Amino acid sequence: MTEKSPPLLLSTTLMFTITTVVTVIGVPWYGWVHGFAGNDLAFMLFFIAANGLGITAGYHRLWAHRSYEASKPVQLGLLIFSTMAVQNSVITWASGHRTHHRHVDDRDLDPYAATRGFWFSHIGWMLRNYPSGTPHLDNARDLLNDPWLQFQHRFYLPLALLTNLGFPLAAGCITGHIVASLLLSGFLRLVICHHVTFFINSLAHRWGHQPYTEQNTARDNAILAWLTWGEGYHNFHHLFQYDYRNGIKWWQWDPTKWLILALSWVGLTRNLKRASEFAIQRAQLTLLFSRTERGLAQAGMSAALEPLKLRMAAEYETFMAALNEWTSIQEERYRITKHELQQHWEHTQIHQRLGELETRLREQYKRLLLLSARIA
Ligand SMILES: [Zn+2]
Ligand SMILES: [Zn+2]
């Protein structure tokens, strides 16, 4: 028996249909007949970047995950340009996103469960009144208490209309090409920004690799990261959602993390949260270990591999023991910092022990990587 679909949400469906039709037909037609000037394109690119970063640095990493704190001017800038991205209010968006993290892939509870197919997770979930998509907001009490976010939530529709008409019109007045600006900075910009965000719910849950966890469908994908202002490192993000970075290596394309970090140098953002290096290594090793075990089980019992397997298990255990010691000493250090200086000598000893353990952990980590490469 096929499941009956919930009713269509007319206003959302109409909004997506109209913006798509104008973009697909109106933009190429106008370009063919009248052409677009360089400054019209430049404004569009500016708004694409401002909306994109408003969503990733604002809606996602600041408000949904609280992965850093931002000063009022930064909050205001992020709020204005993310409102223009037409993705509903911060409160509704962040509440749905927190539910996505909490119940990821659950067909009944995750609002954009990738397990329900590409179309559903990309855009389908917004077109019908699915029970899983109804925001409850009880997981967004912190945001409900913020007066700016309350205001944006209450007046979302007029604010979205105002920014979507106002900015392209203003750009058009500057360039002298009102229609071209409405088409590029209005329609094409909005459609691009929509699908860039939607890719994170659809493509980033099915295309790429899983270096940190196999507990859900989230993937790391460098190509997607280029398209999505750094959000393509979604496998890392699902395990360490409180980290302000998504691409953690310095060379991984994550302009959102660079923006947040650069703003912290001038005091405009603070308390940037990061997962510890060893928590990340522990996740990678646990995964590597279980993959190696799985590979060995599939390959059958080979006598030649048996000693390697035993060594791998022993090394893994030693690494985990050292890591647990490191974690408890870290906790001790935080406790001591509170009482501080009279126990200065104790503090110094703890520092030394941490340093020794960190060197050992790095060596063990390298050994385990080499060993697993030999087994694979
Ligand atoms: Zn996700
Ligand atoms: Zn997230």
Tab-separated table of C-alpha atoms and ligand atoms in Angstrom:
chain	number	residue	atom	x	y	z
A	1	MET	CA	0.000	0.000	0.000
A	2	THR	CA	1.431	3.406	-0.896
A	3	GLU	CA	1.568	6.080	1.751
A	4	LYS	CA	-0.751	9.035	1.148
A	5	SER	CA	1.213	12.292	0.698
A	6	PRO	CA	0.394	15.170	3.049
A	7	PRO	CA	-1.170	18.262	1.417
A	8	LEU	CA	0.995	20.624	-0.651
A	9	LEU	CA	2.140	23.833	1.024
A	10	LEU	CA	0.939	26.246	-1.631
A	11	SER	CA	2.841	29.418	-0.746
A	12	THR	CA	6.234	27.627	-0.524
A	13	THR	CA	5.614	25.626	-3.703
A	14	LEU	CA	4.565	28.785	-5.559
A	15	MET	CA	7.629	30.679	-4.317
A	16	PHE	CA	9.996	27.949	-5.565
A	17	THR	CA	8.095	27.605	-8.869
A	18	ILE	CA	7.998	31.331	-9.676
A	19	THR	CA	11.649	31.989	-8.768
A	20	THR	CA	12.763	28.928	-10.782
A	21	VAL	CA	10.669	29.784	-13.873
A	22	VAL	CA	11.837	33.421	-13.945
A	23	THR	CA	15.459	32.274	-13.482
A	24	VAL	CA	15.356	29.558	-16.131
A	25	ILE	CA	13.390	31.555	-18.738
A	26	GLY	CA	13.608	35.265	-17.855
A	27	VAL	CA	17.346	35.502	-17.105
A	28	PRO	CA	18.652	33.867	-20.329
A	29	TRP	CA	16.027	35.698	-22.430
A	30	TYR	CA	17.004	39.114	-21.013
A	31	GLY	CA	20.698	38.292	-21.335
A	32	TRP	CA	20.186	37.303	-24.979
A	33	VAL	CA	18.158	40.385	-25.874
A	34	HIS	CA	19.780	43.125	-23.757
A	35	GLY	CA	22.901	41.564	-22.245
A	36	PHE	CA	24.183	41.999	-18.689
A	37	ALA	CA	26.847	44.459	-17.602
A	38	GLY	CA	29.854	43.537	-15.472
A	39	ASN	CA	28.640	45.581	-12.512
A	40	ASP	CA	25.256	43.757	-12.541
A	41	LEU	CA	27.148	40.468	-12.258
A	42	ALA	CA	29.450	41.863	-9.557
A	43	PHE	CA	26.471	42.885	-7.403
A	44	MET	CA	24.937	39.434	-7.857
A	45	LEU	CA	28.175	37.745	-6.764
A	46	PHE	CA	28.367	40.014	-3.729
A	47	PHE	CA	24.811	39.117	-2.680
A	48	ILE	CA	25.457	35.389	-3.284
A	49	ALA	CA	28.457	35.576	-0.934
A	50	ALA	CA	26.644	37.703	1.663
A	51	ASN	CA	23.568	35.436	1.707
A	52	GLY	CA	25.652	32.248	1.678
A	53	LEU	CA	27.895	33.336	4.538
A	54	GLY	CA	24.893	34.779	6.387
A	55	ILE	CA	23.376	31.294	6.407
A	56	THR	CA	26.566	29.326	7.163
A	57	ALA	CA	28.212	31.679	9.689
A	58	GLY	CA	24.904	33.008	11.064
A	59	TYR	CA	21.949	30.603	10.882
A	60	HIS	CA	24.104	27.487	11.064
A	61	ARG	CA	27.283	27.943	13.103
A	62	LEU	CA	26.277	30.895	15.312
A	63	TRP	CA	22.588	30.384	16.094
A	64	ALA	CA	21.845	26.687	15.453
A	65	HIS	CA	25.084	25.361	16.991
A	66	ARG	CA	26.359	28.209	19.161
A	67	SER	CA	29.888	27.305	18.058
A	68	TYR	CA	31.144	30.870	18.753
A	69	GLU	CA	29.876	34.208	20.036
A	70	ALA	CA	29.480	37.277	17.858
A	71	SER	CA	29.346	40.982	18.659
A	72	LYS	CA	26.147	42.904	17.906
A	73	PRO	CA	27.362	44.476	14.620
A	74	VAL	CA	28.336	41.024	13.299
A	75	GLN	CA	24.989	39.564	14.401
A	76	LEU	CA	23.145	42.384	12.646
A	77	GLY	CA	25.069	41.963	9.383
A	78	LEU	CA	24.548	38.194	9.408
A	79	LEU	CA	20.867	38.595	10.235
A	80	ILE	CA	20.165	41.087	7.428
A	81	PHE	CA	21.861	39.095	4.681
A	82	SER	CA	20.598	35.692	5.833
A	83	THR	CA	17.029	37.039	5.980
A	84	MET	CA	17.485	37.860	2.288
A	85	ALA	CA	18.255	34.162	1.605
A	86	VAL	CA	14.554	33.238	2.197
A	87	GLN	CA	15.062	30.163	4.357
A	88	ASN	CA	12.523	31.015	7.046
A	89	SER	CA	13.346	32.692	10.379
A	90	VAL	CA	16.491	31.862	12.375
A	91	ILE	CA	14.321	30.328	15.122
A	92	THR	CA	12.440	27.989	12.759
A	93	TRP	CA	15.588	27.097	10.785
A	94	ALA	CA	17.763	26.412	13.818
A	95	SER	CA	15.057	24.396	15.566
A	96	GLY	CA	14.641	22.165	12.489
A	97	HIS	CA	18.396	21.860	12.132
A	98	ARG	CA	18.890	20.834	15.761
A	99	THR	CA	16.222	18.165	15.210
A	100	HIS	CA	18.129	17.043	12.081
A	101	HIS	CA	21.305	16.548	14.143
A	102	ARG	CA	19.492	14.853	17.003
A	103	HIS	CA	17.525	12.392	14.833
A	104	VAL	CA	19.720	12.302	11.725
A	105	ASP	CA	18.441	9.831	9.064
A	106	ASP	CA	15.378	8.878	11.129
A	107	ARG	CA	12.584	8.752	8.527
A	108	ASP	CA	9.944	9.864	11.029
A	109	LEU	CA	11.824	12.505	13.003
A	110	ASP	CA	14.611	14.024	10.864
A	111	PRO	CA	12.925	16.895	8.932
A	112	TYR	CA	15.165	16.334	5.888
A	113	ALA	CA	16.168	12.692	6.312
A	114	ALA	CA	18.516	11.669	3.485
A	115	THR	CA	17.192	8.124	3.952
A	116	ARG	CA	13.938	9.307	2.321
A	117	GLY	CA	15.689	9.976	-0.970
A	118	PHE	CA	17.514	12.769	-2.782
A	119	TRP	CA	14.447	14.819	-3.795
A	120	PHE	CA	12.903	14.692	-0.322
A	121	SER	CA	16.083	15.776	1.486
A	122	HIS	CA	16.880	18.451	-1.119
A	123	ILE	CA	13.558	20.276	-1.467
A	124	GLY	CA	10.628	17.846	-1.180
A	125	TRP	CA	10.458	18.121	2.622
A	126	MET	CA	9.495	21.821	2.303
A	127	LEU	CA	6.768	21.367	-0.294
A	128	ARG	CA	4.288	19.349	1.769
A	129	ASN	CA	3.024	19.514	5.295
A	130	TYR	CA	5.048	16.539	6.564
A	131	PRO	CA	4.712	15.910	10.337
A	132	SER	CA	8.538	15.536	10.505
A	133	GLY	CA	8.920	19.064	9.112
A	134	THR	CA	6.684	20.792	11.650
A	135	PRO	CA	8.948	22.873	13.916
A	136	HIS	CA	8.247	22.514	17.639
A	137	LEU	CA	10.670	25.211	18.791
A	138	ASP	CA	11.056	23.652	22.262
A	139	ASN	CA	14.689	22.947	21.334
A	140	ALA	CA	15.273	26.644	20.547
A	141	ARG	CA	14.413	28.324	23.855
A	142	ASP	CA	17.771	30.163	23.900
A	143	LEU	CA	16.913	31.742	20.543
A	144	LEU	CA	13.324	32.552	21.505
A	145	ASN	CA	14.695	34.783	24.261
A	146	ASP	CA	16.774	36.883	21.860
A	147	PRO	CA	14.835	40.108	21.037
A	148	TRP	CA	16.389	40.519	17.567
A	149	LEU	CA	15.577	36.931	16.622
A	150	GLN	CA	12.056	37.296	18.048
A	151	PHE	CA	11.568	40.366	15.857
A	152	GLN	CA	12.875	38.589	12.760
A	153	HIS	CA	10.641	35.567	13.514
A	154	ARG	CA	7.549	37.748	13.958
A	155	PHE	CA	8.027	39.870	10.860
A	156	TYR	CA	9.807	37.343	8.683
A	157	LEU	CA	7.670	37.698	5.553
A	158	PRO	CA	7.795	41.527	5.274
A	159	LEU	CA	11.525	41.496	6.144
A	160	ALA	CA	12.251	38.851	3.485
A	161	LEU	CA	10.270	40.831	0.892
A	162	LEU	CA	11.949	44.080	1.887
A	163	THR	CA	15.496	42.714	1.598
A	164	ASN	CA	14.730	40.812	-1.626
A	165	LEU	CA	13.258	43.853	-3.345
A	166	GLY	CA	15.263	46.577	-1.620
A	167	PHE	CA	18.818	45.324	-2.225
A	168	PRO	CA	18.385	44.419	-5.937
A	169	LEU	CA	16.537	47.725	-6.527
A	170	ALA	CA	19.295	49.673	-4.788
A	171	ALA	CA	21.925	47.840	-6.855
A	172	GLY	CA	19.880	48.568	-10.001
A	173	CYS	CA	19.748	52.285	-9.152
A	174	ILE	CA	23.543	52.327	-8.816
A	175	THR	CA	24.203	50.468	-12.086
A	176	GLY	CA	21.281	52.094	-13.909
A	177	HIS	CA	19.922	48.651	-14.952
A	178	ILE	CA	16.908	48.004	-12.735
A	179	VAL	CA	15.468	44.997	-14.630
A	180	ALA	CA	18.865	43.336	-15.048
A	181	SER	CA	19.529	43.787	-11.341
A	182	LEU	CA	16.132	42.381	-10.334
A	183	LEU	CA	16.780	39.338	-12.521
A	184	LEU	CA	20.385	38.701	-11.418
A	185	SER	CA	20.579	39.966	-7.814
A	186	GLY	CA	16.903	39.161	-7.236
A	187	PHE	CA	15.911	35.899	-8.894
A	188	LEU	CA	19.093	34.125	-10.059
A	189	ARG	CA	20.910	34.930	-6.777
A	190	LEU	CA	18.027	33.535	-4.712
A	191	VAL	CA	17.744	30.304	-6.711
A	192	ILE	CA	21.532	29.730	-6.510
A	193	CYS	CA	21.587	30.420	-2.744
A	194	HIS	CA	18.635	28.095	-2.174
A	195	HIS	CA	20.156	25.116	-3.952
A	196	VAL	CA	23.605	25.689	-2.445
A	197	THR	CA	22.085	25.301	1.034
A	198	PHE	CA	19.830	22.423	-0.035
A	199	PHE	CA	22.869	20.506	-1.352
A	200	ILE	CA	24.096	20.211	2.239
A	201	ASN	CA	20.972	18.252	3.163
A	202	SER	CA	20.919	16.152	-0.005
A	203	LEU	CA	24.342	15.715	-1.679
A	204	ALA	CA	26.415	16.063	1.515
A	205	HIS	CA	24.489	13.079	2.882
A	206	ARG	CA	25.250	10.784	-0.061
A	207	TRP	CA	28.342	11.871	-2.049
A	208	GLY	CA	31.813	11.781	-0.474
A	209	HIS	CA	33.691	9.840	2.153
A	210	GLN	CA	33.325	9.222	5.871
A	211	PRO	CA	36.631	9.782	7.714
A	212	TYR	CA	35.139	10.380	11.170
A	213	THR	CA	31.931	8.399	11.596
A	214	GLU	CA	29.755	5.815	9.909
A	215	GLN	CA	26.939	6.313	12.394
A	216	ASN	CA	24.973	8.426	9.878
A	217	THR	CA	24.864	9.201	6.149
A	218	ALA	CA	26.819	12.518	6.356
A	219	ARG	CA	29.837	12.776	4.012
A	220	ASP	CA	32.959	14.911	3.623
A	221	ASN	CA	33.234	16.266	0.090
A	222	ALA	CA	35.828	18.832	-1.021
A	223	ILE	CA	33.926	19.756	-4.201
A	224	LEU	CA	30.765	20.458	-2.239
A	225	ALA	CA	32.801	22.496	0.239
A	226	TRP	CA	33.769	24.828	-2.638
A	227	LEU	CA	30.127	25.291	-3.519
A	228	THR	CA	28.780	25.656	0.012
A	229	TRP	CA	31.153	28.057	1.796
A	230	GLY	CA	32.902	25.187	3.566
A	231	GLU	CA	29.880	23.181	4.666
A	232	GLY	CA	30.819	20.206	2.471
A	233	TYR	CA	32.852	18.698	5.324
A	234	HIS	CA	29.606	17.381	6.687
A	235	ASN	CA	30.843	14.067	8.115
A	236	PHE	CA	33.134	15.934	10.516
A	237	HIS	CA	30.353	18.399	11.262
A	238	HIS	CA	27.847	15.727	12.268
A	239	LEU	CA	30.268	14.305	14.837
A	240	PHE	CA	31.644	17.618	16.142
A	241	GLN	CA	28.735	19.991	15.596
A	242	TYR	CA	29.946	22.380	18.320
A	243	ASP	CA	33.192	23.090	16.374
A	244	TYR	CA	33.123	26.462	14.543
A	245	ARG	CA	35.061	24.816	11.707
A	246	ASN	CA	33.734	22.247	9.230
A	247	GLY	CA	36.966	21.773	7.291
A	248	ILE	CA	39.519	21.363	10.072
A	249	LYS	CA	42.762	21.167	8.092
A	250	TRP	CA	44.233	24.593	7.317
A	251	TRP	CA	44.086	23.896	3.587
A	252	GLN	CA	40.487	22.673	3.551
A	253	TRP	CA	38.230	25.209	1.805
A	254	ASP	CA	36.052	26.658	4.540
A	255	PRO	CA	35.575	30.433	4.043
A	256	THR	CA	33.003	30.435	6.851
A	257	LYS	CA	35.652	29.330	9.354
A	258	TRP	CA	38.135	31.897	7.958
A	259	LEU	CA	35.562	34.659	8.310
A	260	ILE	CA	34.756	33.717	11.935
A	261	LEU	CA	38.470	33.425	12.771
A	262	ALA	CA	39.419	36.718	11.070
A	263	LEU	CA	36.627	38.507	12.942
A	264	SER	CA	37.988	37.103	16.221
A	265	TRP	CA	41.381	38.771	15.543
A	266	VAL	CA	39.689	42.167	15.647
A	267	GLY	CA	37.503	41.271	18.640
A	268	LEU	CA	34.228	40.961	16.714
A	269	THR	CA	33.774	37.245	17.474
A	270	ARG	CA	34.959	35.263	20.507
A	271	ASN	CA	34.894	31.889	22.296
A	272	LEU	CA	35.462	29.959	19.087
A	273	LYS	CA	34.856	26.307	20.022
A	274	ARG	CA	37.053	23.549	18.620
A	275	ALA	CA	37.086	19.793	19.107
A	276	SER	CA	40.378	18.691	20.661
A	277	GLU	CA	42.979	17.212	18.323
A	278	PHE	CA	42.868	13.921	20.212
A	279	ALA	CA	39.076	13.661	20.252
A	280	ILE	CA	39.282	13.936	16.453
A	281	GLN	CA	42.077	11.348	16.272
A	282	ARG	CA	40.124	9.020	18.568
A	283	ALA	CA	37.130	9.213	16.198
A	284	GLN	CA	39.318	8.541	13.148
A	285	LEU	CA	41.092	5.626	14.813
A	286	THR	CA	37.929	4.018	16.154
A	287	LEU	CA	36.562	4.074	12.623
A	288	LEU	CA	39.813	2.828	11.107
A	289	PHE	CA	39.972	0.040	13.662
A	290	SER	CA	36.417	-1.142	13.000
A	291	ARG	CA	36.994	-0.950	9.206
A	292	THR	CA	40.179	-3.013	9.506
A	293	GLU	CA	38.359	-5.568	11.649
A	294	ARG	CA	35.544	-5.743	9.109
A	295	GLY	CA	38.009	-6.139	6.254
A	296	LEU	CA	39.780	-8.960	8.064
A	297	ALA	CA	36.504	-10.719	8.842
A	298	GLN	CA	35.522	-10.560	5.164
A	299	ALA	CA	38.923	-11.746	3.957
A	300	GLY	CA	38.637	-14.787	6.205
A	301	MET	CA	41.272	-15.941	8.658
A	302	SER	CA	44.666	-15.816	7.083
A	303	ALA	CA	47.485	-17.132	9.250
A	304	ALA	CA	49.828	-14.408	7.937
A	305	LEU	CA	47.481	-11.655	9.033
A	306	GLU	CA	46.792	-12.996	12.497
A	307	PRO	CA	49.900	-11.494	14.209
A	308	LEU	CA	49.236	-8.128	12.544
A	309	LYS	CA	45.660	-8.221	13.730
A	310	LEU	CA	46.736	-8.970	17.292
A	311	ARG	CA	49.294	-6.158	17.199
A	312	MET	CA	46.714	-3.742	15.847
A	313	ALA	CA	44.322	-4.623	18.702
A	314	ALA	CA	47.090	-4.188	21.286
A	315	GLU	CA	48.237	-0.850	19.815
A	316	TYR	CA	44.663	0.358	19.689
A	317	GLU	CA	44.160	-0.505	23.332
A	318	THR	CA	47.365	1.316	24.354
A	319	PHE	CA	46.314	4.370	22.365
A	320	MET	CA	42.895	4.445	23.999
A	321	ALA	CA	44.417	4.041	27.492
A	322	ALA	CA	46.828	6.929	26.879
A	323	LEU	CA	43.983	8.982	25.472
A	324	ASN	CA	41.806	8.354	28.522
A	325	GLU	CA	44.653	9.402	30.780
A	326	TRP	CA	45.140	12.542	28.665
A	327	THR	CA	41.405	13.364	28.965
A	328	SER	CA	41.351	12.983	32.752
A	329	ILE	CA	44.532	15.062	33.171
A	330	GLN	CA	42.984	17.739	30.970
A	331	GLU	CA	39.945	17.799	33.251
A	332	GLU	CA	42.241	18.001	36.273
A	333	ARG	CA	44.040	20.938	34.687
A	334	TYR	CA	40.794	22.878	34.234
A	335	ARG	CA	39.853	22.199	37.857
A	336	ILE	CA	43.234	23.391	39.078
A	337	THR	CA	43.192	26.534	36.962
A	338	LYS	CA	40.265	27.682	39.084
A	339	HIS	CA	42.204	27.540	42.389
A	340	GLU	CA	45.332	28.530	40.575
A	341	LEU	CA	48.590	29.938	41.669
A	342	GLN	CA	49.206	28.507	45.151
A	343	GLN	CA	49.405	25.094	43.528
A	344	HIS	CA	51.631	26.364	40.788
A	345	TRP	CA	54.081	23.474	41.072
A	346	GLU	CA	51.246	20.977	40.675
A	347	HIS	CA	50.063	22.860	37.611
A	348	THR	CA	53.538	22.681	36.079
A	349	GLN	CA	53.710	18.942	36.693
A	350	ILE	CA	50.355	18.442	35.019
A	351	HIS	CA	51.560	20.451	32.047
A	352	GLN	CA	54.654	18.286	31.754
A	353	ARG	CA	52.635	15.071	31.951
A	354	LEU	CA	50.216	16.364	29.304
A	355	GLY	CA	53.137	17.237	27.032
A	356	GLU	CA	54.630	13.745	27.412
A	357	LEU	CA	51.282	12.097	26.769
A	358	GLU	CA	50.653	14.232	23.697
A	359	THR	CA	53.999	13.236	22.180
A	360	ARG	CA	53.244	9.579	22.919
A	361	LEU	CA	49.741	9.829	21.471
A	362	ARG	CA	51.057	11.354	18.251
A	363	GLU	CA	53.604	8.520	17.867
A	364	GLN	CA	51.021	5.839	18.630
A	365	TYR	CA	48.622	7.427	16.170
A	366	LYS	CA	51.231	7.298	13.388
A	367	ARG	CA	52.073	3.660	14.226
A	368	LEU	CA	48.415	2.666	14.086
A	369	LEU	CA	47.954	4.361	10.721
A	370	LEU	CA	50.970	2.499	9.294
A	371	LEU	CA	49.784	-0.789	10.725
A	372	SER	CA	46.292	-0.450	9.338
A	373	ALA	CA	47.763	0.410	5.906
A	374	ARG	CA	49.754	-2.855	6.027
A	375	ILE	CA	46.695	-4.859	6.938
A	376	ALA	CA	44.548	-3.236	4.248
B	1	ZN	ZN	23.282	16.914	7.916
B	2	ZN	ZN	24.720	21.534	11.628
